[in-house]
Amino acid sequence: MSFYPICEELSRAPLDERFDAVTGEDVRRALGKSSCSPEDFLTLMSPAAKPFLEEMARQASEITLRQFGRTIQMFTPLYLSNYCTNHCVYCGFNCKNQINRSQLSLEQVEVEGKAIAATGMKQLLILTGDARAKASPEYLEDCVKVLRRHFPSVSIEIYAMDQDEYDRLVKVGVDGMTMFQETYDEELYATLHPRGPKRDFRNRLDAPERGCRAGMRVVNIGALLGLGDWRRDAFITAMHASYLMRKYPETDIAVSLPRMRPHVGEYQPATIVSDSDMVQFLMALRIFMPRLGVTISTREAPEFRENIMPLGVTRMSAGVSTAVGGYSDEAETSGQFDIADERSVDEVCSMIKAHGFQPVFKDWEPIIPVEGAA
Amino acid sequence: MSEDSLEIGGLKLASRLFTGTGKYADDAVIPAVCEASGSEVITVALRRVDLESTTGNVMDCIPKHMRLLPNTSGARNADEAVRIARLAKAMGCGDWIKIEVISDNRYLLPDGYETAKATEILAKEGFTVLPYVNADLYIARSLVDAGAAAVMPLGAPIGTNRGLKTKEMVRILIEEIDLPIVVDAGIGRPSEACEAMEMGADAVLVNTAIATASDPVMMARAFGRAVKAGREAYLSGPGARRTQASASSPLTGFLAEG
Ligand code: SF4
């Protein structure tokens, strides 16, 4: 099985009409239930639910408090390489863009890793562009071995891999992965990815499932909101998360809600996803899946991050550089996108504490023996 | 009242309320929570313990007199639970261990079979093992055989605050199992903790309800008192409950005549 046939069916379904048909009474009923079905989720995502945002916020924050307490997981990304063979029209690393390309050597990985660890960060997300010839699975394995000496948790946000490649990364200590589908609209996907390996819609769609099978502890998915119709993409994202959660109960399933940001390329998003739309999606997700991890990145502005924190967020990045080599002052490359929250780890932590939450740096004790690990 | 202590793993405990360290907005409140609750046992997720942390460590907030009950939260099978338990011991967390094996992240329900396997291995290694399980008689019996020091049945799924939903099953465990029964998870109100104690549970563990209260210290105190009240009620042998009022002129009254 795969999520693909479900995705196909949902793409053909008249979702827009269903969103428009929802009434205020339907929303009231959905909010009165003790558990939320996919149909109820659709109801909460509809335009008719907008007047109920305050009631949704109350429910979402209560559920989050009971399930996760007043805690926020902290992580930081590390860009290992920005070589890319893809032509994603919305990305600054697109291979046609004239930017400085580089890839960290293992020695540089060690230096960057140490610089990040010195900020107190324990959960690291490593990223690369999509260039297997450069950032090969073997290179990634080596990087993970180096980084695991400094971080109890290392996860990946890289190109879609085969099953045995994920298996191997889990063996060297990778415990989570992020794989954005970008858009679940297959036709639009084809136009956004004109060339390169990422063009293979289904290979990417099935990658999170391969990660679950490989034994990743956390599998994080998401759509880049704004590429296509945000409501449809948000709905199918939730169905994808719910599918994975039911099929792989051992895996922590998480969703990110990235919105389009300015970058080196010229691409303009198809739709503007407003703050209120983002908040609606976040809260509907929480009510639909009480145990779902929800990540908010530094693409979002400081003030917005602060305000949405109690409404269902469980993970936040901080102290981010999206440039290769961006942590040890050697960076001469452009970042993948411009971040909106440039505060340091300390500053973000103070903000989290000021809002009555505890930043959690370590949430996993590695039980896989690692050579030379601290 | 004469001494009424709870004995687990050779240790006598005056307080029958166990507390936790998860979900607090700030770990700095933990000492005050411990004091207000009177609790002597505190559970901590080893996955969160970071002895090298530069940003503070939950262990620094646990008062020295508390008995540490590290838990294996994050373990998905017996093997992982055993490895976490050994790590906890190696890190100096003592030899008490709460086994939590959860392989369903949707509902966070414990896996009884894997829990029993881990219990057996660790009990043989000399750990004082407190397994967290469903309120199920067969699982509880297998834990007795495996060498557990207590059984910790859930009152309701973690993080639901729904109270003592498994009441009837917990009652059976209290009657049938010859080990301390510590009701763990689901208790959301002091009245529910009191109810568990009143029906004869040996202790309760409360984390979410205290940690997520607006005033955790006051809530901890309320739980401490509720647990004591429930225990006293249990010890005092409450009168039998009747479903109907006793008839003032009994129907068999005539038999007593003569
Ligand atoms: S989105 Fe990823 S694959 Fe596409 S161009 Fe950017 S780095 Fe390459």
XYZ file of C-alpha atoms and ligand atoms in Angstrom:
640
model
C 0.000 0.000 0.000
C 0.908 3.605 -0.395
C -0.710 6.947 0.216
C -0.600 7.542 -3.533
C -4.055 6.137 -4.473
C -5.621 8.051 -1.576
C -3.861 11.206 -2.702
C -5.079 10.673 -6.267
C -8.620 10.186 -5.104
C -8.513 13.271 -2.905
C -7.088 15.318 -5.764
C -10.063 14.341 -7.915
C -12.570 14.957 -5.128
C -14.526 18.230 -5.207
C -12.825 19.488 -2.059
C -13.487 23.146 -2.859
C -17.209 22.509 -3.078
C -17.124 20.600 0.167
C -15.285 23.437 1.911
C -17.830 25.926 0.595
C -20.820 23.806 1.615
C -19.881 23.814 5.306
C -22.187 25.879 7.521
C -21.648 27.491 10.902
C -23.899 24.849 12.399
C -21.598 22.117 11.040
C -18.625 23.848 12.677
C -20.443 24.085 15.983
C -21.246 20.375 15.834
C -17.673 19.412 14.946
C -16.364 21.456 17.877
C -18.777 19.757 20.234
C -17.478 16.261 19.536
C -15.037 14.401 21.715
C -13.073 13.057 18.759
C -12.596 14.586 15.351
C -13.092 12.644 12.096
C -11.552 13.563 8.729
C -14.927 15.061 7.787
C -14.863 17.175 10.966
C -11.333 18.264 10.092
C -12.571 19.423 6.698
C -15.315 21.331 8.484
C -12.799 23.064 10.753
C -10.673 23.992 7.731
C -13.573 25.590 5.849
C -14.180 29.322 5.404
C -17.289 28.863 7.579
C -15.030 28.053 10.544
C -13.375 31.495 10.515
C -15.808 33.037 13.031
C -15.002 30.147 15.386
C -11.236 30.652 15.575
C -11.357 31.726 19.208
C -13.299 28.624 20.240
C -10.900 26.470 18.211
C -7.955 28.171 19.898
C -9.326 27.333 23.320
C -9.737 23.673 22.425
C -6.413 23.421 20.621
C -4.442 24.930 23.478
C -6.180 22.733 26.053
C -5.404 19.586 24.087
C -1.792 20.644 23.575
C -1.353 21.390 27.254
C -2.664 17.987 28.315
C -0.688 16.074 25.716
C 2.618 17.921 25.712
C 2.537 20.199 28.749
C 4.146 23.623 28.652
C 7.131 22.487 26.663
C 8.607 23.264 23.242
C 11.206 21.039 21.603
C 14.154 22.964 20.235
C 16.152 22.083 17.147
C 18.456 23.755 14.707
C 19.223 23.006 11.066
C 22.693 22.544 9.623
C 23.145 22.899 5.867
C 25.823 20.457 4.738
C 25.678 21.168 1.036
C 23.788 23.358 -1.383
C 24.621 21.561 -4.606
C 21.416 20.674 -6.360
C 20.433 19.015 -9.607
C 16.818 20.133 -9.469
C 14.946 22.966 -11.065
C 12.333 23.647 -8.401
C 11.082 27.025 -9.567
C 10.461 28.331 -6.039
C 13.854 27.557 -4.467
C 17.054 29.554 -4.061
C 19.201 26.447 -4.478
C 17.664 25.685 -7.897
C 20.573 24.517 -10.079
C 20.058 27.351 -12.555
C 20.538 30.010 -9.902
C 23.964 31.625 -9.883
C 24.955 31.144 -6.269
C 28.142 29.981 -4.615
C 27.936 26.246 -4.109
C 29.817 24.378 -1.491
C 29.785 21.293 0.637
C 31.254 20.839 4.080
C 34.201 18.496 4.500
C 34.025 16.145 7.458
C 36.447 18.443 9.291
C 34.152 21.398 8.639
C 31.172 19.337 9.771
C 32.958 18.797 13.058
C 33.682 22.524 13.414
C 30.094 23.517 12.600
C 28.735 20.796 14.868
C 30.837 22.038 17.763
C 29.789 25.644 17.142
C 26.119 24.656 17.262
C 26.544 22.371 20.272
C 28.136 25.291 22.134
C 24.801 27.134 21.925
C 23.207 24.338 23.948
C 21.370 22.770 21.029
C 21.032 18.988 21.207
C 18.670 18.185 18.366
C 20.121 18.756 14.935
C 18.502 18.643 11.504
C 20.958 18.194 8.639
C 20.050 19.394 5.178
C 21.416 19.107 1.671
C 20.233 19.985 -1.791
C 19.353 17.136 -4.102
C 22.670 16.049 -5.585
C 23.461 12.441 -4.911
C 26.794 12.600 -6.706
C 27.947 15.239 -4.210
C 26.140 14.628 -0.947
C 26.011 10.858 -1.371
C 24.410 8.477 1.116
C 27.947 7.473 2.186
C 28.901 11.116 2.783
C 25.762 11.572 4.862
C 26.518 8.479 6.915
C 29.987 9.834 7.657
C 28.589 13.236 8.634
C 26.084 11.593 10.975
C 28.857 9.627 12.652
C 30.754 12.862 13.295
C 27.705 14.774 14.490
C 26.409 12.070 16.781
C 29.423 12.779 18.986
C 27.885 16.176 19.755
C 24.140 15.605 19.424
C 21.857 12.978 20.966
C 19.424 13.487 18.102
C 20.267 13.930 14.420
C 17.566 14.043 11.763
C 17.688 14.573 8.017
C 15.999 16.778 5.468
C 17.465 15.582 2.196
C 16.469 14.026 -1.120
C 14.117 11.028 -1.223
C 16.033 7.843 -0.540
C 15.533 4.130 -1.091
C 14.479 1.836 1.703
C 17.932 0.372 2.298
C 19.496 3.839 2.385
C 17.087 4.909 5.128
C 17.788 1.649 6.939
C 21.507 2.389 6.857
C 21.078 5.939 8.132
C 18.926 4.726 11.011
C 21.682 2.249 11.880
C 24.266 4.999 12.221
C 21.933 6.949 14.465
C 19.571 9.115 12.405
C 16.342 9.239 14.356
C 14.111 11.511 12.325
C 13.401 12.753 8.828
C 11.575 15.611 7.192
C 10.172 15.269 3.697
C 8.057 18.036 2.244
C 5.794 17.079 -0.580
C 5.696 20.797 -1.503
C 2.262 20.341 -3.134
C -0.064 17.355 -3.299
C -1.445 18.564 -6.635
C 0.349 16.233 -9.046
C -0.195 18.396 -12.127
C 1.011 21.529 -10.436
C 3.901 19.536 -8.984
C 5.021 18.677 -12.524
C 5.119 22.329 -13.550
C 6.978 23.374 -10.385
C 9.586 20.658 -10.870
C 10.332 20.811 -14.582
C 13.536 18.755 -14.437
C 15.652 16.730 -12.057
C 15.125 13.672 -9.863
C 12.623 15.436 -7.647
C 10.207 15.388 -10.583
C 9.183 11.893 -9.507
C 6.057 12.807 -7.517
C 5.314 9.312 -6.280
C 8.857 8.514 -5.202
C 8.760 11.579 -2.983
C 5.247 10.907 -1.714
C 6.212 7.423 -0.554
C 9.498 8.477 1.063
C 8.039 9.259 4.520
C 6.530 5.793 4.565
C 9.933 4.280 3.791
C 11.314 6.302 6.707
C 8.652 4.859 9.026
C 9.556 1.349 7.878
C 13.229 2.024 8.496
C 12.402 2.768 12.139
C 12.789 6.556 12.200
C 11.401 7.840 15.498
C 10.018 11.044 14.030
C 8.743 11.511 10.498
C 7.850 15.079 9.616
C 5.890 15.980 6.487
C 4.379 19.125 5.021
C 3.355 21.173 2.029
C 4.954 24.478 1.143
C 1.900 26.622 1.692
C 1.271 29.048 -1.117
C 2.542 26.955 -4.014
C -0.945 25.773 -4.858
C -4.378 26.047 -3.308
C -3.412 26.151 0.364
C -6.669 24.737 1.700
C -6.529 21.656 -0.498
C -2.836 21.114 0.240
C -3.427 21.545 3.955
C -6.281 19.051 3.904
C -4.325 16.401 2.010
C -1.292 16.972 4.264
C -3.465 16.129 7.263
C -4.835 13.040 5.535
C -1.277 11.979 4.761
C -0.241 12.454 8.400
C -3.283 10.571 9.609
C -2.573 7.725 7.168
C 1.005 7.425 8.463
C -0.081 7.652 12.074
C -2.540 4.803 11.726
C -0.244 2.619 9.702
C 2.925 3.236 11.716
C 1.820 3.724 15.326
C 5.420 3.334 16.503
C 6.516 6.474 14.660
C 5.948 9.999 15.928
C 4.326 11.767 13.015
C 4.811 15.505 12.748
C 3.735 18.221 10.334
C 5.457 21.469 9.434
C 3.574 24.482 8.174
C 6.064 26.373 6.025
C 4.847 29.362 4.062
C 6.642 30.696 1.000
C 9.439 33.156 1.806
C 11.425 35.547 -0.384
C 14.568 33.951 -1.878
C 17.214 34.467 -4.570
C 14.904 33.285 -7.408
C 11.991 35.301 -8.659
C 9.117 32.937 -8.084
C 5.957 34.464 -6.676
C 3.557 32.262 -4.686
C 0.217 31.384 -6.265
C -1.814 32.228 -3.211
C -1.140 34.287 -0.148
C -1.637 32.317 3.025
C -2.673 34.799 5.676
C -1.808 34.588 9.356
C -5.395 33.683 10.093
C -5.262 30.836 7.528
C -2.092 29.465 9.125
C -3.618 29.632 12.571
C -6.768 27.898 11.385
C -4.724 25.069 9.871
C -2.587 24.689 12.971
C -5.553 24.524 15.334
C -7.594 22.209 13.136
C -4.599 19.865 12.997
C -4.294 19.829 16.765
C -8.007 19.114 17.272
C -7.928 16.390 14.586
C -4.711 14.716 15.826
C -4.032 15.437 19.521
C -0.666 13.619 19.461
C 0.666 15.161 16.249
C 4.011 16.951 16.407
C 3.804 20.445 14.896
C 6.903 22.348 13.807
C 7.158 26.085 13.258
C 10.336 27.244 11.592
C 12.146 30.556 11.518
C 10.452 31.302 8.215
C 7.838 32.903 10.425
C 8.246 36.292 12.054
C 9.153 36.473 15.770
C 5.897 37.998 16.884
C 3.799 35.484 14.969
C 5.828 32.567 16.356
C 5.241 33.831 19.860
C 1.535 34.170 19.431
C 0.860 30.800 17.855
C 3.073 28.882 20.293
C 0.316 27.947 22.766
C -2.095 26.900 20.018
C -0.559 23.556 19.162
C 3.130 24.020 18.372
C 5.470 21.347 19.748
C 8.774 22.064 17.993
C 10.596 25.220 17.027
C 13.896 25.931 15.368
C 16.159 28.670 16.650
C 19.514 30.270 15.954
C 19.184 29.323 12.306
C 21.466 29.868 9.364
C 20.336 28.464 6.020
C 23.759 28.974 4.448
C 26.344 26.211 4.141
C 29.016 26.844 6.767
C 26.803 29.463 8.358
C 27.657 28.713 11.968
C 31.409 29.060 12.138
C 31.710 32.385 10.331
C 33.152 30.915 7.164
C 29.971 31.154 5.162
C 30.200 32.674 1.729
C 27.155 31.039 0.245
C 23.602 32.292 0.021
C 20.937 30.725 2.184
C 18.117 28.599 0.794
C 15.574 31.210 1.776
C 15.496 34.297 3.953
C 14.601 33.570 7.509
C 12.239 35.874 9.377
C 13.291 35.126 12.937
C 17.000 35.796 13.242
C 17.185 35.698 17.015
C 19.835 33.634 18.752
C 19.084 30.436 20.634
C 19.265 32.367 23.911
C 16.886 35.022 22.691
C 14.343 32.497 21.444
C 14.582 30.610 24.736
C 13.957 33.769 26.727
C 10.902 34.424 24.600
C 9.608 30.885 25.153
C 10.120 31.172 28.902
C 8.503 34.585 29.004
C 5.389 32.955 27.587
C 5.329 30.353 30.334
C 6.824 27.513 28.307
C 9.962 25.446 28.798
C 12.381 25.008 25.905
C 13.367 21.325 25.800
C 16.744 20.617 24.264
C 17.070 16.910 24.712
C 14.198 14.520 24.246
C 15.886 11.327 23.325
C 18.582 9.220 24.870
C 20.398 7.442 22.070
C 20.418 3.759 22.818
C 22.302 2.864 19.688
C 25.945 2.672 20.717
C 27.885 5.298 18.815
C 31.625 5.281 18.307
C 33.273 8.041 20.265
C 29.948 9.523 21.394
C 29.936 11.731 24.444
C -3.068 6.560 63.542
C -0.274 4.031 63.914
C 2.396 3.878 61.280
C 0.956 3.261 57.844
C 3.806 3.181 55.419
C 3.998 1.780 51.952
C 6.869 -0.585 51.338
C 8.312 -0.983 47.870
C 11.611 -2.676 47.128
C 12.511 -2.668 50.822
C 11.937 1.081 51.129
C 9.315 2.479 53.496
C 7.433 5.472 52.175
C 5.257 7.712 54.293
C 3.681 9.461 51.301
C 1.526 7.566 48.849
C 1.638 10.243 46.178
C 4.277 9.885 43.460
C 4.986 12.910 41.292
C 6.627 13.563 37.941
C 8.995 16.000 36.255
C 7.494 16.263 32.765
C 5.448 19.056 31.201
C 6.382 21.887 33.599
C 6.705 25.382 32.224
C 9.833 25.701 34.331
C 11.646 22.912 36.177
C 12.546 25.395 38.886
C 9.078 24.886 40.386
C 9.752 21.173 41.059
C 11.239 21.569 44.586
C 8.196 23.557 45.724
C 5.892 20.952 44.155
C 7.706 18.170 45.998
C 7.450 19.999 49.262
C 3.798 20.946 48.926
C 2.760 17.453 47.870
C 4.811 15.665 50.527
C 5.739 13.164 47.833
C 8.901 11.085 48.286
C 9.058 9.398 44.877
C 9.537 11.302 41.638
C 9.674 9.951 38.122
C 11.928 11.392 35.439
C 12.186 10.459 31.774
C 15.736 9.413 31.078
C 15.314 10.696 27.505
C 15.078 14.206 28.951
C 17.993 13.932 31.366
C 21.018 15.762 30.066
C 23.898 15.719 32.464
C 26.100 17.753 30.136
C 23.544 20.439 29.540
C 24.748 24.009 29.508
C 21.183 25.232 29.826
C 20.168 23.564 33.083
C 19.261 20.027 33.946
C 16.084 18.636 35.439
C 18.121 16.515 37.866
C 19.398 19.659 39.579
C 15.802 20.521 40.481
C 14.992 17.250 42.236
C 15.366 17.519 46.028
C 18.005 15.158 47.386
C 15.660 13.304 49.726
C 13.420 12.141 46.872
C 13.591 8.564 45.612
C 14.324 8.819 41.922
C 12.151 6.715 39.650
C 13.666 7.018 36.174
C 11.299 5.854 33.458
C 11.918 4.259 30.089
C 9.649 6.645 28.184
C 10.499 6.456 24.494
C 11.107 2.701 24.553
C 9.153 0.860 21.870
C 10.008 -2.671 22.941
C 11.496 -4.667 25.808
C 15.002 -4.479 24.423
C 14.976 -0.662 24.311
C 13.463 -0.468 27.795
C 16.200 -2.716 29.188
C 18.904 -0.644 27.545
C 17.432 2.612 28.863
C 17.190 1.125 32.365
C 20.843 0.101 32.301
C 21.815 3.548 31.026
C 19.881 5.141 33.874
C 21.724 3.028 36.400
C 25.076 3.769 34.781
C 24.279 7.488 34.970
C 23.813 7.209 38.703
C 20.001 7.300 38.810
C 19.816 4.333 41.208
C 18.190 0.978 40.661
C 14.517 1.852 40.699
C 13.004 1.852 37.239
C 9.551 2.518 35.875
C 9.060 0.463 32.737
C 7.142 2.266 30.042
C 6.974 0.481 26.714
C 4.790 2.264 24.216
C 4.640 1.395 20.567
C 1.441 3.232 19.747
C 2.065 6.942 19.619
C -1.545 7.723 18.788
C -2.976 6.641 22.125
C 0.201 6.097 24.156
C -1.099 2.822 25.565
C 1.478 0.527 27.160
C 2.442 -2.802 25.607
C 1.896 -5.367 28.365
C 3.747 -8.233 26.737
C 6.953 -6.290 26.091
C 6.666 -4.707 29.546
C 6.583 -8.121 31.200
C 9.636 -9.223 29.203
C 11.621 -6.163 30.266
C 10.456 -6.556 33.865
C 11.728 -10.104 34.041
C 15.160 -9.230 32.686
C 15.627 -6.183 34.917
C 14.264 -7.766 38.084
C 16.833 -10.535 37.648
C 19.530 -7.881 37.344
C 18.518 -6.494 40.718
C 16.419 -3.520 39.678
C 13.345 -2.534 41.650
C 10.925 -2.633 38.757
C 7.667 -0.683 38.633
C 5.911 -1.469 35.372
C 3.296 0.840 33.848
C 0.555 -1.247 32.218
C -3.075 -1.490 31.308
C -5.359 -2.435 34.180
C -5.471 -6.101 33.234
C -5.418 -9.056 35.588
C -3.435 -11.378 33.328
C -0.736 -8.820 32.663
C -0.562 -8.034 36.372
C -0.120 -11.721 37.202
C 2.644 -12.072 34.662
C 4.357 -9.083 36.268
C 4.180 -10.725 39.665
C 5.855 -13.803 38.166
C 8.419 -11.601 36.431
C 9.539 -10.105 39.733
C 7.951 -6.649 39.669
C 8.056 -4.637 42.899
C 4.677 -2.988 42.233
C 2.142 -2.773 39.434
C 1.178 0.590 37.940
C -2.130 0.334 36.080
C -3.407 3.322 34.135
C -6.540 5.173 35.228
C -7.056 6.578 31.720
C -4.750 7.160 28.744
C -1.857 9.568 29.420
C -2.626 13.214 28.911
C -6.405 12.836 28.920
C -7.066 13.929 32.515
C -10.182 11.773 32.263
C -9.889 10.243 35.705
C -10.351 6.718 36.904
C -11.915 5.199 33.809
C -10.512 1.750 34.565
C -11.955 1.701 38.066
C -13.530 -1.755 37.964
C -10.380 -3.339 36.552
C -8.164 -1.562 39.090
C -10.466 -2.847 41.825
C -9.847 -6.407 40.635
C -6.085 -5.842 40.680
C -6.315 -4.478 44.225
C -8.190 -7.606 45.292
C -6.138 -10.161 43.420
C -2.575 -8.932 43.205
C -0.265 -9.237 46.125
C 1.922 -6.296 45.172
C 1.429 -2.590 45.753
C -0.947 -1.138 43.148
C 0.030 2.378 42.079
C -2.543 4.022 39.829
C -0.660 5.886 37.131
C -1.827 8.159 34.298
C -5.181 9.706 33.595
C -5.871 11.145 37.034
C -6.843 14.758 36.469
C -8.355 15.884 39.772
C -7.513 15.419 43.453
C -10.997 13.908 43.948
C -10.080 11.129 41.507
C -6.831 10.406 43.340
C -8.824 10.313 46.548
C -11.270 7.864 45.001
C -8.466 5.528 43.911
C -7.014 5.548 47.419
C -10.404 5.113 49.008
C -10.982 1.923 47.077
C -7.679 0.538 48.258
C -4.993 1.521 45.770
C -1.627 1.688 47.536
C -0.478 4.896 45.851
C -1.096 7.150 42.857
C 1.275 8.832 40.439
C 0.253 12.278 39.203
C 2.175 14.375 36.707
C 0.111 16.162 34.031
C -2.601 17.337 36.413
C -0.057 19.044 38.664
C 2.371 20.242 35.995
C -0.293 21.843 33.813
C -2.325 23.463 36.593
C -2.220 27.256 36.669
C -0.724 26.976 40.141
C 1.215 23.693 40.238
C 2.310 24.135 43.859
C -1.205 24.623 45.158
C -2.416 21.707 43.049
C 0.393 19.532 44.415
C -0.722 20.347 47.946
C -4.326 19.515 47.047
C -3.239 16.134 45.664
C -1.143 15.399 48.743
C -4.152 16.016 50.971
C -6.567 14.110 48.732
C -4.340 11.052 48.736
C -4.101 11.145 52.529
C -7.857 11.577 52.871
C -8.510 8.653 50.531
C -6.082 6.461 52.401
C -7.642 7.277 55.768
C -11.092 6.608 54.379
C -9.924 3.229 53.141
C -8.281 2.329 56.468
C -11.281 3.417 58.467
C -13.447 0.824 56.724
C -16.330 2.838 55.288
C -19.818 1.569 56.016
C -21.471 -0.581 53.383
C -23.309 1.300 50.699
C -26.988 0.641 50.220
C -28.919 1.113 47.062
C -32.225 1.484 48.928
C -33.065 3.046 52.233
C -33.471 0.469 55.021
C -37.107 -0.194 55.599
C -38.199 1.212 58.934
C -40.451 -1.707 59.571
C -38.532 -4.700 58.294
C -40.445 -7.251 56.262
C -39.029 -10.114 58.313
C -39.524 -8.378 61.629
C -42.093 -10.927 62.679
C -39.438 -13.667 62.804
C -37.716 -12.051 65.767
C -40.798 -12.219 67.894
C -41.141 -14.578 70.728
S 13.856 22.655 -3.147
Fe 15.494 21.223 -2.736
S 15.594 20.010 -4.565
Fe 14.505 21.834 -5.108
S 16.027 23.209 -5.883
Fe 15.792 23.633 -3.720
S 17.355 22.424 -2.746
Fe 17.098 21.621 -4.800
